[in-house]
CSV table of C-alpha atoms in Angstrom, one decimal:
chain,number,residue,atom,x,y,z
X,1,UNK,CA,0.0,0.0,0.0
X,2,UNK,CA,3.0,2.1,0.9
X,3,UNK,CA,4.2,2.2,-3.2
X,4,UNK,CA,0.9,2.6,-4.1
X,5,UNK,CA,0.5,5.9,-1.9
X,6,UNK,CA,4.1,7.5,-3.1
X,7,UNK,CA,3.3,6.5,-6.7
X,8,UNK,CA,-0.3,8.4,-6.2
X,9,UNK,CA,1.7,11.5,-4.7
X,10,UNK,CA,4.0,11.7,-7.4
X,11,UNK,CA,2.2,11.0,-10.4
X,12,UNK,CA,-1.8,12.3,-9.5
X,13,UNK,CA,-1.2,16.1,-10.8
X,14,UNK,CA,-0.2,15.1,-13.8
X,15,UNK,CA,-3.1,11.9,-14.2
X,16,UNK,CA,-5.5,14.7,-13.4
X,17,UNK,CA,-4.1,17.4,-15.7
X,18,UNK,CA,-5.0,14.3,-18.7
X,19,UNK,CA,-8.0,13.5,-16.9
X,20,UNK,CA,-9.4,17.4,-17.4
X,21,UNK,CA,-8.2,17.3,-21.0
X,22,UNK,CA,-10.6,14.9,-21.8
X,23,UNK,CA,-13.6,16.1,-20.2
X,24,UNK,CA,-16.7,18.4,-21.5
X,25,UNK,CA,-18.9,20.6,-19.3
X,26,UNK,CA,-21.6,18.2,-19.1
X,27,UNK,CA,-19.3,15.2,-18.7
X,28,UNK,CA,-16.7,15.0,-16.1
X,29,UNK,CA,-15.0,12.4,-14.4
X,30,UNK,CA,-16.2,10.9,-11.6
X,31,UNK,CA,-13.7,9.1,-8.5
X,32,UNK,CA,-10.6,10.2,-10.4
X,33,UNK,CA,-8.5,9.3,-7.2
X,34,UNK,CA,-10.4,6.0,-6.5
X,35,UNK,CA,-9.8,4.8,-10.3
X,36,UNK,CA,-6.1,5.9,-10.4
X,37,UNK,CA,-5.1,4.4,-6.9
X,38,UNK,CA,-6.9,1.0,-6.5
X,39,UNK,CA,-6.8,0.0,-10.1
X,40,UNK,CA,-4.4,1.9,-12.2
X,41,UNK,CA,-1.9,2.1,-10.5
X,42,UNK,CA,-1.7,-1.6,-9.7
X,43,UNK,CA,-2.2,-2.6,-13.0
X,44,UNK,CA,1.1,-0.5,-13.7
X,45,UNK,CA,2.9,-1.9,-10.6
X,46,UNK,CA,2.1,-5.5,-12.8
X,47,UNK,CA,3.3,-4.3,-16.2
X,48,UNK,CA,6.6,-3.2,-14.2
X,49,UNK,CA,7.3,-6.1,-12.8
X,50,UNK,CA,7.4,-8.2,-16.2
X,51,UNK,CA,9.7,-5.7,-17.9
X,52,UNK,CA,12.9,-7.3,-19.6
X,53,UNK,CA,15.1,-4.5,-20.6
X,54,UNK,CA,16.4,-6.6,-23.5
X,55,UNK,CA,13.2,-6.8,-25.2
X,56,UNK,CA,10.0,-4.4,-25.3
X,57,UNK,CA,7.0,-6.0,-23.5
X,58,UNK,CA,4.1,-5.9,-25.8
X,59,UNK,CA,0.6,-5.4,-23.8
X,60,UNK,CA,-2.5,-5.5,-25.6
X,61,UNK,CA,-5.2,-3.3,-23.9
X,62,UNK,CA,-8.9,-4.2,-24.9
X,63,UNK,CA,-12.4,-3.3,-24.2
X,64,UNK,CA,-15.7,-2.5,-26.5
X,65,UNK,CA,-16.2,0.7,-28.7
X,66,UNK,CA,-16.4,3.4,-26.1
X,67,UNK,CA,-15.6,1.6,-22.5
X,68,UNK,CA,-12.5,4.3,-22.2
X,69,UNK,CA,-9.7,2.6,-23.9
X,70,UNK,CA,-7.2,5.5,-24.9
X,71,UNK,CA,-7.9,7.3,-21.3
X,72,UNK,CA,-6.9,4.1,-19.4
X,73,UNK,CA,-3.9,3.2,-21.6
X,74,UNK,CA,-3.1,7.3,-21.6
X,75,UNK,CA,-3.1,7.3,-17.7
X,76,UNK,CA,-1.4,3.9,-17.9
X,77,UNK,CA,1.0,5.1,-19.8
X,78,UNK,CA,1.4,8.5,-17.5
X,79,UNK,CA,2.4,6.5,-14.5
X,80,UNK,CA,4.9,4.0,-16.3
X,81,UNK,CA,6.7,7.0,-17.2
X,82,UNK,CA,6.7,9.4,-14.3
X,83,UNK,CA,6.8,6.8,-11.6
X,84,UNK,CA,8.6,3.6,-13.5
X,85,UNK,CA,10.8,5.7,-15.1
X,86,UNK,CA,9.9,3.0,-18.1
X,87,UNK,CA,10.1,3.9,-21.6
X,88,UNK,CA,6.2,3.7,-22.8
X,89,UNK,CA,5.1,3.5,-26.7
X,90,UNK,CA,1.2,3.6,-26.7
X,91,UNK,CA,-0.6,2.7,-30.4
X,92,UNK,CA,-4.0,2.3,-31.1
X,93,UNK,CA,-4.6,-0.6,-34.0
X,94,UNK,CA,-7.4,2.0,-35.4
X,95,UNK,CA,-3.5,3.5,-36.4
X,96,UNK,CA,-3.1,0.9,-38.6
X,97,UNK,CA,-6.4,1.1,-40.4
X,98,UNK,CA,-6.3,0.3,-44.2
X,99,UNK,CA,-6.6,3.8,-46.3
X,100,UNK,CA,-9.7,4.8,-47.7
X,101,UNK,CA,-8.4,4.1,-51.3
X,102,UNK,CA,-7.4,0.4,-49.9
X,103,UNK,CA,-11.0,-0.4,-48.4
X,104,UNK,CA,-12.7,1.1,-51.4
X,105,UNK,CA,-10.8,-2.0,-53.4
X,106,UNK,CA,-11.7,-4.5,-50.8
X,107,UNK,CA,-15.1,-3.2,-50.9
X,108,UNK,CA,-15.5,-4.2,-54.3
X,109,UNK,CA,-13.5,-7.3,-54.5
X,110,UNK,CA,-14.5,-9.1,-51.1
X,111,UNK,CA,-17.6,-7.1,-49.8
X,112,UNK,CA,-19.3,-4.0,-49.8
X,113,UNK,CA,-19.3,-3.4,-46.1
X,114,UNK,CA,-15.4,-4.1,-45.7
X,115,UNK,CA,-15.5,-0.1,-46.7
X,116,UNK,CA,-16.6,0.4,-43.2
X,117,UNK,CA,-13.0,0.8,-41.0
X,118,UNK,CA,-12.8,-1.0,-38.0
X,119,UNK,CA,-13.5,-4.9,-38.4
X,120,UNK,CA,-10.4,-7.5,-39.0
X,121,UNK,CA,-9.6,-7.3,-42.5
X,122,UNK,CA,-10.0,-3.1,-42.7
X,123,UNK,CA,-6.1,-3.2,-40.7
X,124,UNK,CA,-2.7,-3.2,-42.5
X,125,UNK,CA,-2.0,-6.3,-40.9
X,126,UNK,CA,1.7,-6.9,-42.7
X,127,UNK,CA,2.5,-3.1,-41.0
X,128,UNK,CA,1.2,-4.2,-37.6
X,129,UNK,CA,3.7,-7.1,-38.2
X,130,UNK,CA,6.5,-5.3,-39.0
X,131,UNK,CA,6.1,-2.7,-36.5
X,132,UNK,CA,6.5,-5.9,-33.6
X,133,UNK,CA,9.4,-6.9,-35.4
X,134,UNK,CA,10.8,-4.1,-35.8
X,135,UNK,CA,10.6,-3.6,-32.0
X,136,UNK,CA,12.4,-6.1,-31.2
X,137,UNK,CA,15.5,-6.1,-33.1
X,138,UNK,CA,18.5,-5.5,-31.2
X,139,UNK,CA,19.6,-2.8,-33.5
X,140,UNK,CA,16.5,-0.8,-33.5
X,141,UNK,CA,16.9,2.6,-34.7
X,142,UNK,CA,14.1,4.6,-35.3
X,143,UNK,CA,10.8,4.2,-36.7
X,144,UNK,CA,7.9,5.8,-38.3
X,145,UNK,CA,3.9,4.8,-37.5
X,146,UNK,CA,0.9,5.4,-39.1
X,147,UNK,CA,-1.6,7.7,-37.6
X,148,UNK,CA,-5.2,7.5,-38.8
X,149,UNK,CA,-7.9,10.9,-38.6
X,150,UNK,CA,-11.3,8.9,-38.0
X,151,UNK,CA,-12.5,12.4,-38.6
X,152,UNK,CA,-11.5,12.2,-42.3
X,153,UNK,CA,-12.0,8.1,-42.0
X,154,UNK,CA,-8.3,8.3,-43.9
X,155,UNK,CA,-4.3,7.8,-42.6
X,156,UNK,CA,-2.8,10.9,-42.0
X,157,UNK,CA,0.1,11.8,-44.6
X,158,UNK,CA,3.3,10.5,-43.3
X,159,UNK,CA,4.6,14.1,-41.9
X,160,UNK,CA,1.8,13.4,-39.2
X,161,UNK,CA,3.0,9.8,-38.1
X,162,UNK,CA,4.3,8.8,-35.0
X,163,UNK,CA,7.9,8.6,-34.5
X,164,UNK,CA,9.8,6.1,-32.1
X,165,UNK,CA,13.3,7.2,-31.7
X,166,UNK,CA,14.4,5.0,-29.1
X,167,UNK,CA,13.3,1.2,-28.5
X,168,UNK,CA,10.7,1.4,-25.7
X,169,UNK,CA,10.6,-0.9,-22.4
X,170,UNK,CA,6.3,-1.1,-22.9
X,171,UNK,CA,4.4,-0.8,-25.5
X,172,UNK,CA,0.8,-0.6,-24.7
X,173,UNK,CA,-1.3,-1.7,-28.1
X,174,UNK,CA,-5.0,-1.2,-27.6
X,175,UNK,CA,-8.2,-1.6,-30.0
X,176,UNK,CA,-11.5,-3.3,-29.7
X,177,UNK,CA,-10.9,-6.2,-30.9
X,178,UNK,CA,-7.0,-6.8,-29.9
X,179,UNK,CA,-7.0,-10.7,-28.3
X,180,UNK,CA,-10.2,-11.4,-30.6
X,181,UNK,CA,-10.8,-14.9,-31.2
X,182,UNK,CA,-12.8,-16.5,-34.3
X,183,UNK,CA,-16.4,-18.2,-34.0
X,184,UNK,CA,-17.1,-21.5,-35.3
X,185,UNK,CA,-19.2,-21.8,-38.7
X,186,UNK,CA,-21.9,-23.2,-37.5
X,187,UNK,CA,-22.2,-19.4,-34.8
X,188,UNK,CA,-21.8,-17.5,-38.1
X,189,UNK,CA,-25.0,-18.7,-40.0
X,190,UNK,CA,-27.5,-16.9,-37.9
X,191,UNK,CA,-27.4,-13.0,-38.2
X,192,UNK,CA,-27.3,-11.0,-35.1
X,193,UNK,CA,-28.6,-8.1,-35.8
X,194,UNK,CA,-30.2,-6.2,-38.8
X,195,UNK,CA,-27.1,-4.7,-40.6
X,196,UNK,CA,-26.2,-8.5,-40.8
X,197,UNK,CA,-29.8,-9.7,-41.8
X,198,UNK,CA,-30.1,-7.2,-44.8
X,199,UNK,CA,-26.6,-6.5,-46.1
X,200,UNK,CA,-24.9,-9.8,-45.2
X,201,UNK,CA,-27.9,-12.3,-46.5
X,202,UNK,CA,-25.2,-14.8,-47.5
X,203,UNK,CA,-22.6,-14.6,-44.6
X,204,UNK,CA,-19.9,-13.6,-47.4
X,205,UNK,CA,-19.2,-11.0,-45.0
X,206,UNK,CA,-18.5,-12.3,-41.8
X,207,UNK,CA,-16.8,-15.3,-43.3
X,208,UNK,CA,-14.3,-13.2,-44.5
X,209,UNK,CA,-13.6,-11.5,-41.5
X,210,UNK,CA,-14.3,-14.5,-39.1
X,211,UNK,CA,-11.8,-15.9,-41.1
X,212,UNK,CA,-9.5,-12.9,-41.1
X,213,UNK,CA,-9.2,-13.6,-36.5
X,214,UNK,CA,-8.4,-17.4,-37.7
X,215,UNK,CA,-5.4,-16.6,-39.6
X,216,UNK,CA,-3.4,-13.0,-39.7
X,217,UNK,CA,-5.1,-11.8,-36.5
X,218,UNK,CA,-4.1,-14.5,-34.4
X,219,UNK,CA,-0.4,-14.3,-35.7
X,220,UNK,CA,-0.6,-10.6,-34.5
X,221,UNK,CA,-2.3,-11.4,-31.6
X,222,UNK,CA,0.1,-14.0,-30.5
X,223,UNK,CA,2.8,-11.5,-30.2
X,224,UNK,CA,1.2,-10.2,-26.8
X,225,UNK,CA,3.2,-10.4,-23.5
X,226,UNK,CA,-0.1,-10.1,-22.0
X,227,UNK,CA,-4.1,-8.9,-22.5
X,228,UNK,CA,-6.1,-6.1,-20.6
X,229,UNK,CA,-9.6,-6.3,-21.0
X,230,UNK,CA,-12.0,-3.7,-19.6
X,231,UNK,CA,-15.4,-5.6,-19.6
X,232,UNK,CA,-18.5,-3.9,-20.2
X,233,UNK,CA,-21.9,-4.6,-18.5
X,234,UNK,CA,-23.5,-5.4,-22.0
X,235,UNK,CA,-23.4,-4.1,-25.8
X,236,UNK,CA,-26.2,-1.1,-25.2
X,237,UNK,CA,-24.4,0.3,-22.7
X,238,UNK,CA,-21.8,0.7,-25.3
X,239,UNK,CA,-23.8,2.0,-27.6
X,240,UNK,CA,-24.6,4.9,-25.4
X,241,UNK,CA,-21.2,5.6,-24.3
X,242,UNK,CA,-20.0,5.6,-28.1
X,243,UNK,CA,-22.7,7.8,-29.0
X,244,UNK,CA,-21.5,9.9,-26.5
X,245,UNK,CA,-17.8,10.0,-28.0
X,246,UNK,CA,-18.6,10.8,-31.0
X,247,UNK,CA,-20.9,13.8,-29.8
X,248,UNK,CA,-17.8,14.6,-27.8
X,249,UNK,CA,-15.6,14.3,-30.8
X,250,UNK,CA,-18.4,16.7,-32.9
X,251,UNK,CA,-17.5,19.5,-29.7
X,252,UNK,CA,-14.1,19.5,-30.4
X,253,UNK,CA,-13.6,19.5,-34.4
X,254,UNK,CA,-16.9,21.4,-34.9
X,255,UNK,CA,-15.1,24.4,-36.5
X,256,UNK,CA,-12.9,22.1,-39.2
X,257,UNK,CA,-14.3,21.2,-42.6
X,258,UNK,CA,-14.7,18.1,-44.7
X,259,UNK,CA,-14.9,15.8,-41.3
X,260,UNK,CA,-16.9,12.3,-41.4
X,261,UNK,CA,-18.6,12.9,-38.2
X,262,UNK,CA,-21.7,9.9,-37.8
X,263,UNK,CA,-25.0,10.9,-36.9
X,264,UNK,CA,-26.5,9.1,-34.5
X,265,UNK,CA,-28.1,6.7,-36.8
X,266,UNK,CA,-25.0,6.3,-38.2
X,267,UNK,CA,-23.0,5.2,-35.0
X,268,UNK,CA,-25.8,2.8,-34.2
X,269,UNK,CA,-25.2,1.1,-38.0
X,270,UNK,CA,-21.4,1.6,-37.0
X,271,UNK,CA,-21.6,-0.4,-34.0
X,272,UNK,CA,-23.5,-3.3,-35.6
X,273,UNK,CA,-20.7,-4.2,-37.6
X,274,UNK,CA,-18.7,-4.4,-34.3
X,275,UNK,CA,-21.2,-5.8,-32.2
X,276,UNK,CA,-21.1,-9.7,-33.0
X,277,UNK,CA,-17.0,-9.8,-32.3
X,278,UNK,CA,-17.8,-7.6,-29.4
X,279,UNK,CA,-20.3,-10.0,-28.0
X,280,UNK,CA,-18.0,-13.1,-28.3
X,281,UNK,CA,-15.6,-10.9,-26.4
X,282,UNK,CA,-17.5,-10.8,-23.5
X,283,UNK,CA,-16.9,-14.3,-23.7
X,284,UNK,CA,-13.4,-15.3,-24.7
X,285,UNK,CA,-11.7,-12.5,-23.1
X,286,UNK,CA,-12.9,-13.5,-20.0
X,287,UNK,CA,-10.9,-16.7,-20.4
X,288,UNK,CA,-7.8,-15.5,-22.2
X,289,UNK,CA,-6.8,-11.9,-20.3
X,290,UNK,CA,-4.6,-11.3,-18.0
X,291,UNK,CA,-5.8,-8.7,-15.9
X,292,UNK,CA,-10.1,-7.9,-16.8
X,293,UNK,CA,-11.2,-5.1,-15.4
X,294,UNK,CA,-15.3,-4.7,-14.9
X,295,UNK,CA,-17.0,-1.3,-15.7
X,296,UNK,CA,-20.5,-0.2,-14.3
X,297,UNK,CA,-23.1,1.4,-15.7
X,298,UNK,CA,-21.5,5.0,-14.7
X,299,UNK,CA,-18.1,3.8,-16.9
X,300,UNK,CA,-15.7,3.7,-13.8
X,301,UNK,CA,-13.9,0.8,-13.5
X,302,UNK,CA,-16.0,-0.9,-10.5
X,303,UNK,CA,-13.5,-4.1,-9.5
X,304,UNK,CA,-10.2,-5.8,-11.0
X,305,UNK,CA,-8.9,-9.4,-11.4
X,306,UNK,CA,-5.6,-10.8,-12.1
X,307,UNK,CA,-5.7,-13.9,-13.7
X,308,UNK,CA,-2.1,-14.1,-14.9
């Protein structure tokens, strides 16, 4: 409790300063001492511990469309550095999105709805590979990372793309669907919801990226040192908090042009292409994470469990 306390001391002012970065008028952060000291902080006290300064440990961080992803891994990432003094690289998979130009030829040749960013199949998977490999070589030099606007629903020209100079001791890779495992045929047959009923009649679609989680994404996803997963309550609750990002997102690019901001039709058409994977998440994750932590109804992280 005594590490816990100093690394609160040292590391709360600037957890907070993040913390009020993020918030609107209307929504603020709730128990911002409670979430950082009796979950975020031990979850970073287990990261240190499985450090191995000759190779970067690779932690996947995972959790439904809006459950808080880049704020945990952000405040994650603000106590590895300040407190661990640990060399953090923190990369969203929605980095490694295909470009629009890419998913407009998928589109056509696979499926129509592989246009729509975000299931397996819409990622630069060979990048994603690359980038791990690259990580790990013991004469790492530098390297450059995509960055992806989901504002413009493009990848950002290269001047905008992240740069790692120095080989990092952590790198925290989160998404939605990092860890995801693949259903068996016989789950794919029956459509889950209406998106699936009307523009997937013949599975074609979720074949392909069922089938996508069988081969490339479990390479990818083999590479992890060790899985996150912050569990959600159920799949309307994360409708309503990703509906609330993207209103949030609307606030703070309002003033820019030519943006792709959804509606909130379109976020609820959005999230059905997400929602089967997410749903067998629920699932799976559960079995095959290392550390799950459970969210309420209010989105604070209500308990923890460390499996591994």
């Amino acid at each position: 409790m005594q590490e816990v306390n100093n690394c609160f001391s040292k590391v709360k002012k600037d957890c907070f300063k993040f913390i009020s970065s993020q918030e609107t008028k209307k929504d603020k952060f709730k128990n911002k001492d409670r979430m950082i000291k009796s979950f975020l902080i031990p979850v970073s006290l287990w990261i240190s511990k499985r450090v191995n300064k000759k190779k970067p440990l690779i932690i996947g961080l995972a959790g439904g469309q809006g459950s808080g992803k880049t704020t945990i891994s952000s405040i994650l990432t603000l106590i590895l550095q300040k407190y661990f003094k640990l060399n953090v690289f923190k990369v969203s998979i929605d980095d490694f999105y295909k470009t629009r130009k890419d998913r407009k030829l998928l589109s056509k040749n696979k499926h129509p709805l592989l246009m729509t960013r975000g299931v397996p199949g819409t990622h630069d998977i060979d990048l994603m590979l690359s980038f791990f490999k690259k990580i790990k070589n013991k004469n790492f030099k530098s390297l450059l990372i995509p960055t992806f606007d989901k504002a413009l629903d493009d990848r950002c020209s290269k001047s905008s793309w992240h740069k790692i100079k120095t080989k990092p001791d952590v790198v925290i890779f989160e998404g939605w669907c990092v860890g995801a495992r693949a259903q068996s045929s016989s789950q794919l047959k029956k459509p889950i919801n209406s998106l699936e009923k009307v523009y997937d009649q013949g599975a074609k679609w979720r074949a392909h990226v069922n089938n996508q989680l069988k081969t490339k994404y479990k390479t990818l996803f083999n590479q992890l040192d060790g899985l996150l997963y912050l569990k959600a309550k159920n799949f309307n609750l994360l409708r309503e908090w990703r509906l609330k990002q993207e209103r949030k997102l609307w606030v703070q690019t309002k003033n820019k042009k030519n943006l792709k901001i959804m509606s909130s039709g379109d976020v609820i058409n959005f999230m059905q292409t997400y929602q089967r994977i997410t749903q067998q998440m629920f699932k799976d994750a559960l079995k095959s994470s290392s550390i799950i932590m459970n969210l309420n109804s209010n989105h604070q992280i209500e308990k923890i469990k460390f499996k591994k």
